[in-house]
Coordinates of C-alpha atoms in Angstrom, one line a residue:
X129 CA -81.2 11.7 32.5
X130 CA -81.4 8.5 30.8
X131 CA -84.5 6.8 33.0
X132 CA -87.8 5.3 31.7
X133 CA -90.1 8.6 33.4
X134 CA -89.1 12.1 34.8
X135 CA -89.2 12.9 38.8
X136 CA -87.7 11.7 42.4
X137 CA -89.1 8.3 41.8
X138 CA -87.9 7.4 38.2
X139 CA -86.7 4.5 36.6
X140 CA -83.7 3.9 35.8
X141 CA -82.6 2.5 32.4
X142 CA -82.1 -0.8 32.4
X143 CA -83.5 -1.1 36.2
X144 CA -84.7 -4.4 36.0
X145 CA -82.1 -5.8 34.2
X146 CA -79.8 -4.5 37.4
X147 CA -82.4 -5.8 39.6
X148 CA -82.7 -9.2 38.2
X149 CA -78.6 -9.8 38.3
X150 CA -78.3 -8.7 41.3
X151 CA -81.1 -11.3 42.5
X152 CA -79.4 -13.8 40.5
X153 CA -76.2 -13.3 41.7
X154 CA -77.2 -13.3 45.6
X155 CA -78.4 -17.0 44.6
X156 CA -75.1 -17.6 43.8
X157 CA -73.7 -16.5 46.7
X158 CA -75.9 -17.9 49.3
X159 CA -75.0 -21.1 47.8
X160 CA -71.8 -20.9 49.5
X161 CA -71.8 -18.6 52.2
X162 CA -73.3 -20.5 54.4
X163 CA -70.8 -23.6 53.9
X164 CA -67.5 -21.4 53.7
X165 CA -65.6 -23.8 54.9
X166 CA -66.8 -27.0 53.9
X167 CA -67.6 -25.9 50.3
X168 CA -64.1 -24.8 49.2
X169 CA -63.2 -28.1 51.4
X170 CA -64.8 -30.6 49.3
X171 CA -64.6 -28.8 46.1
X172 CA -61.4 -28.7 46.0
X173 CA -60.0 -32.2 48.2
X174 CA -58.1 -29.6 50.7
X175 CA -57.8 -30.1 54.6
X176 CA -59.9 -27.6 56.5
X177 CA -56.5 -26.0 57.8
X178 CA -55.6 -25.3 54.6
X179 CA -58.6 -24.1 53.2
X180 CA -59.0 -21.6 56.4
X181 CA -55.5 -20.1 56.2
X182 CA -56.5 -19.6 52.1
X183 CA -59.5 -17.4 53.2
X184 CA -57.9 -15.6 55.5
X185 CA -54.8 -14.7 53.7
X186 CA -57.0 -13.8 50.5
X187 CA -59.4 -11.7 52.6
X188 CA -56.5 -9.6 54.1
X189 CA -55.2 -9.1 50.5
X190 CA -59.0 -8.5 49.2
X191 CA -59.2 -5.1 51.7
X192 CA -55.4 -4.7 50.5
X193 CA -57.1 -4.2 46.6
X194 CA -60.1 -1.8 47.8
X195 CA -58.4 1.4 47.2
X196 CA -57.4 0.0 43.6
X197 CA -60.1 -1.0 42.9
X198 CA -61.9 2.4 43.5
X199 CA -59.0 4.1 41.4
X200 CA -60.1 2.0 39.0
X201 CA -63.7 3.1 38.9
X202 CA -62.6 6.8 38.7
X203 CA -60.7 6.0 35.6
X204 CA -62.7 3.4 33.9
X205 CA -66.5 3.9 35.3
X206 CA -68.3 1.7 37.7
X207 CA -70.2 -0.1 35.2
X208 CA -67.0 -1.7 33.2
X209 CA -65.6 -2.1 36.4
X210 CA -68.7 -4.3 37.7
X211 CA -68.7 -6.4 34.1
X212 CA -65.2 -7.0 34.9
X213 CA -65.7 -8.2 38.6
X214 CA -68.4 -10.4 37.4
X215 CA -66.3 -12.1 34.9
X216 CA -63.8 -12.5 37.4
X217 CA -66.5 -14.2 39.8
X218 CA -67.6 -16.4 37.2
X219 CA -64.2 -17.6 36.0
X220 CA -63.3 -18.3 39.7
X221 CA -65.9 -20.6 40.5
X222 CA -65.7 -22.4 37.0
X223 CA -62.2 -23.1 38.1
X224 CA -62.7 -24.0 41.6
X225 CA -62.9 -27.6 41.5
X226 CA -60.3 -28.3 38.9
X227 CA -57.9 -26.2 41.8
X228 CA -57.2 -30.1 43.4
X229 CA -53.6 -28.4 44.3
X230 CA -52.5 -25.7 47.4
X231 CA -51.0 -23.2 44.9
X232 CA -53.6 -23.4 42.2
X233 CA -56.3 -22.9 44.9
X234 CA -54.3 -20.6 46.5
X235 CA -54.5 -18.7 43.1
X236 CA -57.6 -18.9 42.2
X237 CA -58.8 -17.6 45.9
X238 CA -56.7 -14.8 45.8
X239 CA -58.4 -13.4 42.5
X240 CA -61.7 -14.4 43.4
X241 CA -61.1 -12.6 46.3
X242 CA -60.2 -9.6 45.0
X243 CA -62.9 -9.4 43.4
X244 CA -65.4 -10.3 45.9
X245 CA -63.9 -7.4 48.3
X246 CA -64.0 -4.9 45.9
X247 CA -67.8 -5.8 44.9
X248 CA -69.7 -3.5 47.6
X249 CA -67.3 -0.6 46.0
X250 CA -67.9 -1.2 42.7
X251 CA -72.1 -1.8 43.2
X252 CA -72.3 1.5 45.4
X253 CA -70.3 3.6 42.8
X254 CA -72.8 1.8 39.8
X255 CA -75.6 3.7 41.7
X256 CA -74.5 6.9 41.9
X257 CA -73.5 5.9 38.4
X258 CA -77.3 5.1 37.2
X259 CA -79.3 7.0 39.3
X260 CA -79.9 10.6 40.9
X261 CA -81.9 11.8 43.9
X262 CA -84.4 9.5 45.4
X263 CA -83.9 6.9 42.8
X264 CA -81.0 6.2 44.6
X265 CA -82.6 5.5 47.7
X266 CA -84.5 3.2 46.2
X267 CA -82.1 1.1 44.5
X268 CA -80.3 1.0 47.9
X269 CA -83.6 -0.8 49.5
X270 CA -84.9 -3.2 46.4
X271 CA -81.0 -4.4 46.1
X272 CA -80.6 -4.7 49.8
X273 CA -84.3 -6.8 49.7
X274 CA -83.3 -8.6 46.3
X275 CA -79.7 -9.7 47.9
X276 CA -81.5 -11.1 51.3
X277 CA -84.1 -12.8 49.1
X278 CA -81.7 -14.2 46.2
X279 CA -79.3 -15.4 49.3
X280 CA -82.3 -17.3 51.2
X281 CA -82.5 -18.7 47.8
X282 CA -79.1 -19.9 47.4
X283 CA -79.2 -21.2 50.8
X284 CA -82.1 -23.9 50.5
X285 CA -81.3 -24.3 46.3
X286 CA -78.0 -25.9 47.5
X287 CA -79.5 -27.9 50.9
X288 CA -81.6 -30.0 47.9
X289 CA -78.5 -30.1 46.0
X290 CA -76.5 -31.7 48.7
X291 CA -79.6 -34.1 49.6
X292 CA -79.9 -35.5 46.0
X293 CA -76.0 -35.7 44.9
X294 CA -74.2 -35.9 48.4
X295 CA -71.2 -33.5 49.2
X296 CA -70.1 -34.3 45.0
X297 CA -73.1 -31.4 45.0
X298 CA -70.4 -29.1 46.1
X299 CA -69.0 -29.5 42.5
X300 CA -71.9 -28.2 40.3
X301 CA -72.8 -25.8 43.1
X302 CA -69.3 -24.1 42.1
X303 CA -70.9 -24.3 38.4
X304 CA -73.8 -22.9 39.4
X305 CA -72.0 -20.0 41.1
X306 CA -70.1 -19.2 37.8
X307 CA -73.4 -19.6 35.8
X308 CA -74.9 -17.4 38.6
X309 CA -72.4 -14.1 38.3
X310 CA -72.1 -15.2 34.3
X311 CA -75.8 -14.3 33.9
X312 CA -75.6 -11.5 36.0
X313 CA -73.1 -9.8 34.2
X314 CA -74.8 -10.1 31.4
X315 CA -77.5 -8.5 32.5
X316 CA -76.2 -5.8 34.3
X317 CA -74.2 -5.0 30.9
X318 CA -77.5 -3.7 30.1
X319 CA -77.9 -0.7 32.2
X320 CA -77.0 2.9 31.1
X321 CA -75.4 5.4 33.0
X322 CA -76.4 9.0 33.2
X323 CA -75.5 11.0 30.4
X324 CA -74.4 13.6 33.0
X325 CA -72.2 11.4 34.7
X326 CA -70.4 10.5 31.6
X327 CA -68.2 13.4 31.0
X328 CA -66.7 12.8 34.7
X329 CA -65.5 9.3 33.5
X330 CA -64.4 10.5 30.7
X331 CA -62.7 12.4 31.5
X332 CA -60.9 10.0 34.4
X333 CA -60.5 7.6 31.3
X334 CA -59.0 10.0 28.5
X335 CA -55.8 10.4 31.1
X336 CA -55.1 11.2 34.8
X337 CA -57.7 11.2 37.5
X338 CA -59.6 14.2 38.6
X339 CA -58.8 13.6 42.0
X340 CA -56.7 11.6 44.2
X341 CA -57.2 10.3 47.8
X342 CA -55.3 13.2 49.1
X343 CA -58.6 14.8 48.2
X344 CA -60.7 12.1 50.5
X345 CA -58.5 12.4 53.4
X346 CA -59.1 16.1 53.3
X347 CA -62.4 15.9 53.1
X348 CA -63.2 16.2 56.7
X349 CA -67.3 16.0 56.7
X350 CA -67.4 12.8 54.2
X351 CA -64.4 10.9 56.7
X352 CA -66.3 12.0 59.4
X353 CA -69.4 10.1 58.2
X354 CA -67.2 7.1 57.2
X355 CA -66.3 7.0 61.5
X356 CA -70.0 7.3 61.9
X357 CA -70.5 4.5 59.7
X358 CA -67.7 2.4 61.6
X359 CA -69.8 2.5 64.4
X360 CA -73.1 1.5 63.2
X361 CA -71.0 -1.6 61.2
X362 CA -70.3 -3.0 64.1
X363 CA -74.0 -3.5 64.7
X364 CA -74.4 -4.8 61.7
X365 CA -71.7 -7.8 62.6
X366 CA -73.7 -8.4 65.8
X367 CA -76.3 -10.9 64.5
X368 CA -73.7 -13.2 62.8
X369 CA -71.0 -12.9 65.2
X370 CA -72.3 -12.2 69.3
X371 CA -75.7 -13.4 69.1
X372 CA -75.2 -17.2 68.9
X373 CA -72.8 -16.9 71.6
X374 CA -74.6 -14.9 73.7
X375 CA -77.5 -16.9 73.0
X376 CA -75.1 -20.6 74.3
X377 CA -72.8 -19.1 76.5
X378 CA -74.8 -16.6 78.6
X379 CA -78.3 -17.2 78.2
X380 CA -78.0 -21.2 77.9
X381 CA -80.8 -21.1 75.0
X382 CA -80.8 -23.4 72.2
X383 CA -78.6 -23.1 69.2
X384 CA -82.0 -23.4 67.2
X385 CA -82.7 -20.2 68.3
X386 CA -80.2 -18.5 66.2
X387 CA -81.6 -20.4 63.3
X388 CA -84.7 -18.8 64.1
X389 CA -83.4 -14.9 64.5
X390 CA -81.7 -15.2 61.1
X391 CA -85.0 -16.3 59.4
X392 CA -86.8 -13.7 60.4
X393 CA -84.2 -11.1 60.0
X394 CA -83.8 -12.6 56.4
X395 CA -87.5 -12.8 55.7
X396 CA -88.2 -9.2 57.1
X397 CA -85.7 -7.8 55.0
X398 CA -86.7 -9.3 52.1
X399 CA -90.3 -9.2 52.5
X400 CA -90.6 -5.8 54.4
X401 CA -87.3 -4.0 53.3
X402 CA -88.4 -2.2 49.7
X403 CA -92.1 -0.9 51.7
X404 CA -89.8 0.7 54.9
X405 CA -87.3 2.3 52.8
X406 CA -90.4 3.5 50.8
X407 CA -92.6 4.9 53.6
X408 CA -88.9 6.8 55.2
X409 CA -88.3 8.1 51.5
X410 CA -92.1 9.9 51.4
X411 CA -91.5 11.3 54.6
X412 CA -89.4 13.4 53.2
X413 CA -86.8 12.9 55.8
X414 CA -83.3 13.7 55.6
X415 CA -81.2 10.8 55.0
X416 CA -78.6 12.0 57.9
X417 CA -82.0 11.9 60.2
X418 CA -83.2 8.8 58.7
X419 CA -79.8 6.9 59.2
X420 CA -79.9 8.3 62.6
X421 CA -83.1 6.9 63.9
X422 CA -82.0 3.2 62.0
X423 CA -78.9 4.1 64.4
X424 CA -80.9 4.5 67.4
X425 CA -83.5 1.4 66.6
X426 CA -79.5 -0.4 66.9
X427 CA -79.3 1.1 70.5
X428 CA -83.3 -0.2 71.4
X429 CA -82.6 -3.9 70.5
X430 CA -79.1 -3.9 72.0
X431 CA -80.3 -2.2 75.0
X432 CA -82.8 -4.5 75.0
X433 CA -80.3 -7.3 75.2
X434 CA -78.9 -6.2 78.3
X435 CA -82.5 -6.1 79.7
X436 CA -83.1 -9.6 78.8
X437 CA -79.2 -10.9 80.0
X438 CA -79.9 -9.7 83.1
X439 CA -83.4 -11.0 83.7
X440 CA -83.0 -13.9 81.8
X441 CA -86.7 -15.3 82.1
X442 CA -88.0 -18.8 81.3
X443 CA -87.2 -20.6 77.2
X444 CA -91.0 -19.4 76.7
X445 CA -90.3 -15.7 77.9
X446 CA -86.4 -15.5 76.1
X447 CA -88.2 -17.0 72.5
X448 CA -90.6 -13.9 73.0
X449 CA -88.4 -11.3 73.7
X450 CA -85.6 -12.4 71.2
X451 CA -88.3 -12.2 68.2
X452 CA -88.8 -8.8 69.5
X453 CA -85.4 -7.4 69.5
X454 CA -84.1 -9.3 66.5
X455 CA -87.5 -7.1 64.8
X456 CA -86.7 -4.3 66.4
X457 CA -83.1 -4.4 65.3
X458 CA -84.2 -5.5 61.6
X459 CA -86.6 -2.2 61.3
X460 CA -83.3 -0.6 62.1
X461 CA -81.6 -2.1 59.1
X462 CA -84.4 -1.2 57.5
X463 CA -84.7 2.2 58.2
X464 CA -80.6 2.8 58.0
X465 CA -79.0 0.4 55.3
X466 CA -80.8 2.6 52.4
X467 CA -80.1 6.3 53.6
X468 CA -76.5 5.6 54.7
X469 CA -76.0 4.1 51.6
X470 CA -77.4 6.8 49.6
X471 CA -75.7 9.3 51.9
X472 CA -72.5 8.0 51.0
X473 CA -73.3 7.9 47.4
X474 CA -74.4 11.4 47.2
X475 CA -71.4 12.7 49.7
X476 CA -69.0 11.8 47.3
X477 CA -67.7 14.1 44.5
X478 CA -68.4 12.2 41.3
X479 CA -64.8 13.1 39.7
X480 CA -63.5 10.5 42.8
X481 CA -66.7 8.9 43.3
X482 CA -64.9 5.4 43.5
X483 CA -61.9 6.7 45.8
X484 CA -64.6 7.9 48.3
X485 CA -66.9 4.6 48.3
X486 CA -64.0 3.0 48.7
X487 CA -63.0 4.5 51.9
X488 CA -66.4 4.7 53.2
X489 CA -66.6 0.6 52.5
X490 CA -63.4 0.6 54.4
X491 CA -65.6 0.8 57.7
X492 CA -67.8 -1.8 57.6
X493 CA -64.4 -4.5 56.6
X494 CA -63.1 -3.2 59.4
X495 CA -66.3 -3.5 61.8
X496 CA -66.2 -7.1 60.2
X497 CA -62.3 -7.9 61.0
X498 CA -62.6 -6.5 64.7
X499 CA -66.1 -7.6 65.3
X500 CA -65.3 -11.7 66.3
X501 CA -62.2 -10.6 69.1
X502 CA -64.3 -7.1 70.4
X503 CA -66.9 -9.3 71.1
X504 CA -65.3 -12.0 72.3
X505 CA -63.1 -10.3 74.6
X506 CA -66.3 -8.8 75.9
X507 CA -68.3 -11.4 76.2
X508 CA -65.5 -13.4 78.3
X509 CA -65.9 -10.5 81.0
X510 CA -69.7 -10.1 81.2
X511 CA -72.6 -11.3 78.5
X512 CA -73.8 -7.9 78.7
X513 CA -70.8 -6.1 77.8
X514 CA -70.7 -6.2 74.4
X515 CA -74.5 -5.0 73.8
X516 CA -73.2 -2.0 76.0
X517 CA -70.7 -1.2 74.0
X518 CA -73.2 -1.7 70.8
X519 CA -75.4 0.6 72.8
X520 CA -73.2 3.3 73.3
X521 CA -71.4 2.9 69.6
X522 CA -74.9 2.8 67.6
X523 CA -76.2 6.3 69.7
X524 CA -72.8 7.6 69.0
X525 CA -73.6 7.1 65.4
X526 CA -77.2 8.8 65.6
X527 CA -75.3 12.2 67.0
X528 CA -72.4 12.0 65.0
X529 CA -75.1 11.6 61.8
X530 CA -77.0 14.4 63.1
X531 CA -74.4 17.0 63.9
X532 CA -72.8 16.3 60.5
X533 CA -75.7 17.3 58.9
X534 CA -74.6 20.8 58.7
X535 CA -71.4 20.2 56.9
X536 CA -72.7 17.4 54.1
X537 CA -73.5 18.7 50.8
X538 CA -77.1 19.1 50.3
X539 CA -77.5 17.3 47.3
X540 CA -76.3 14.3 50.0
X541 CA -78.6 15.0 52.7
X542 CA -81.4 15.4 51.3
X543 CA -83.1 13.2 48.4
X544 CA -84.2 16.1 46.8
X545 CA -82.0 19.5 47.9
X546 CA -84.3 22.3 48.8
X547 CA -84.1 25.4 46.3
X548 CA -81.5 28.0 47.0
X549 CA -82.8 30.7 48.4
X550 CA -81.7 34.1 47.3
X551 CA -80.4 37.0 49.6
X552 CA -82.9 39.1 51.4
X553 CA -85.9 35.7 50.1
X554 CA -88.0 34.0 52.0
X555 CA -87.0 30.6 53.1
X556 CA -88.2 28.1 50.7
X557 CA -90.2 25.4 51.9
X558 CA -88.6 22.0 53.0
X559 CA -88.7 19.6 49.9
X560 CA -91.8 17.6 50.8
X561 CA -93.7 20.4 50.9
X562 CA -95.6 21.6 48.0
X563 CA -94.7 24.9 46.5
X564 CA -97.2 27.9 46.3
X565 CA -97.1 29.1 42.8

């Protein structure tokens, strides 16, 4: 293995210079995340209209590319791949503001885009590409903490932007951007896959691919856990999409509120996120059991939501239990965002590593398309209906993680696969366990 020290918990080669881009990068994109709309309106002189129907149009086409892009990963390795998507990022938003024009706009969007929706792929692939075992794991939490932290970041970097130069501020925020994924690239170009996983891309890059997706939709288990994963992605949209109308519509609470949940969430996960992950990966817990209990902390805070829609207490009372559930339901991002990521990771055959990760990535853009109409379908019925359905989505997740335990490779399940044990042998001890000599 190419990392800096043997064992579970080993560096990776070139880990901080992973780390560090991806920190960078998530500066970059919470610079305009937050200002969609208004960004891409300013920077490039467009009517809101037009600028919307872009997004949209792009966005469709981005999940359109996802398959592609995993082919392309299978062929070519995730780390090329990644360089290139960076590139592609940084070009984009160097171009942004000279894209005063619909069709060069529309142009520029569409490849940005591209890029943008394949990103998730291409990252996930990179660490099965880097690291093995519970390395993995713990890439998944410092790169979920690093992208929370780098995107708090790029929010209040570009709020002092705008106060000292004014919406112009849009224009060298797009700079910024393409300085942002620039650097990263460059420092991501720095890590070094496994020499074990190199004859598998190698292999996909000398001529025709392993494996096809003929081979994922067979694989019943690994689509089984991409449903699972549908489910619990749909909580994962709740926070940005039901909860500040909930919070206007049914409870009458103050749109500061929502402000409030998503700094704590933010701050939690950036703060907290590396430590939880760390403390599930010593239990020695399986990550289908792990994921699972993230799953059910889901179903607590949503439950928990229903409690408070139907008691709806005084502003002093609502504040109190908000902060709770919005913890609650951030200990359960905490606890599942690392072992469903490095469940899928490990689930999927390296020869077709990207076609799988593709697939799998498949659910949450879907949980993300359907999320705004579900809910507000719901939430036109009853205020409580949509945490109901959350509720009963997110425990259907915990079983469905659990009962495929069975049928997921081992080298998936667990961080580090218990021995196998020989006919007519004792059992071998689970892996946390010490081994008698």
């Amino acid at each position: 293995m190419n990392t800096v020290k043997a064992g579970a918990e080993a560096r990776v080669a070139g880990e901080r210079s992973l780390l560090v881009g991806v920190g960078i990068s998530a500066i970059g994109i919470g610079m305009y995340i937050p200002f969609s709309l208004v960004f891409f309106h300013h920077v490039t002189g467009l009517s809101f209209t037009l600028v919307g129907l872009v997004m949209t149009i792009t966005g469709v086409a981005g999940l359109a590319f996802m398959p592609l892009a995993g082919t392309a990963v299978d062929r070519f390795g995730a780390k090329k791949v990644n360089l290139v998507l960076y590139g592609i990022r940084a070009l984009g938003f160097a171009l942004y503001p000279l894209a005063g024009s619909l069709p060069a706009f529309a142009a520029v969007a569409l490849v940005t885009a591209l890029a943008d929706r394949s990103f998730a792929v291409v990252q996930q692939s990179l660490i099965g590409e880097v690291a093995r075992g519970a390395a993995r794991d713990r890439l998944q939490a410092s790169i979920r903490a690093l992208q929370n932290a780098g995107m708090g970041a790029g929010a209040l970097l570009v709020s002092g932007v705008l106060a000292v130069w004014g919406t112009g501020g849009f224009t060298y925020t797009a700079w910024g951007n393409a300085l942002a994924f620039a650097v990263a690239g460059l420092l991501v170009s720095r890590v070094r896959p496994l020499r074990d996983a190199a004859p598998a891309v190698a292999a996909g890059s000398a001529g025709r691919p392993s494996a096809g997706y003929r081979m994922v939709l067979r694989d019943r288990p690994f689509l089984g856990l991409t449903a699972a994963n549908f489910l619990t992605a749909l909580g994962y949209s709740a926070l940005s999409v039901l909860f500040p109308l909930y919070l206007s519509t049914w409870l009458m609470a103050p749109d500061s509120l929502t402000g409030a949940a998503f700094t704590v969430n933010t701050v939690l996960c950036a703060g907290v996120g590396v430590l939880v992950a760390g403390r599930v990966r010593r239990s020695g817990a399986r990550r289908t059991r792990s994921a699972a209990l993230g799953a059910l902390l889901f179903a607590a805070a949503f439950a928990g939501q229903i409690v408070l829609g139907t008691l709806r207490p005084g502003q002093t009372a609502t504040l109190v239990f908000l902060l709770a559930i919005v913890i609650v339901y951030t200990l359960g991002e905490l606890v599942h965002s690392p072992s469903g990521g490095a469940l899928s990771v490990s689930a999927a055959p390296e020869a077709a590593r990207g076609r799988y990760l593709a697939t799998y990535q498949l659910s949450y853009s879907l949980a993300g398309a359907l999320a705004p109409s579900l809910f507000t379908a719901l939430l036109a019925v009853d205020g409580r209906l949509p945490w109901a359905v959350l509720t009963v989505t997110a425990l259907g997740a915990a079983l469905a993680l659990v009962r495929l335990e069975r049928h997921l490779p081992a080298v998936a399940v667990y961080a580090e696969p218990p021995a196998p044990v020989a006919a007519g042998a004792p059992a071998a001890p689970r892996p946390s366990a010490p081994v008698a000599a």
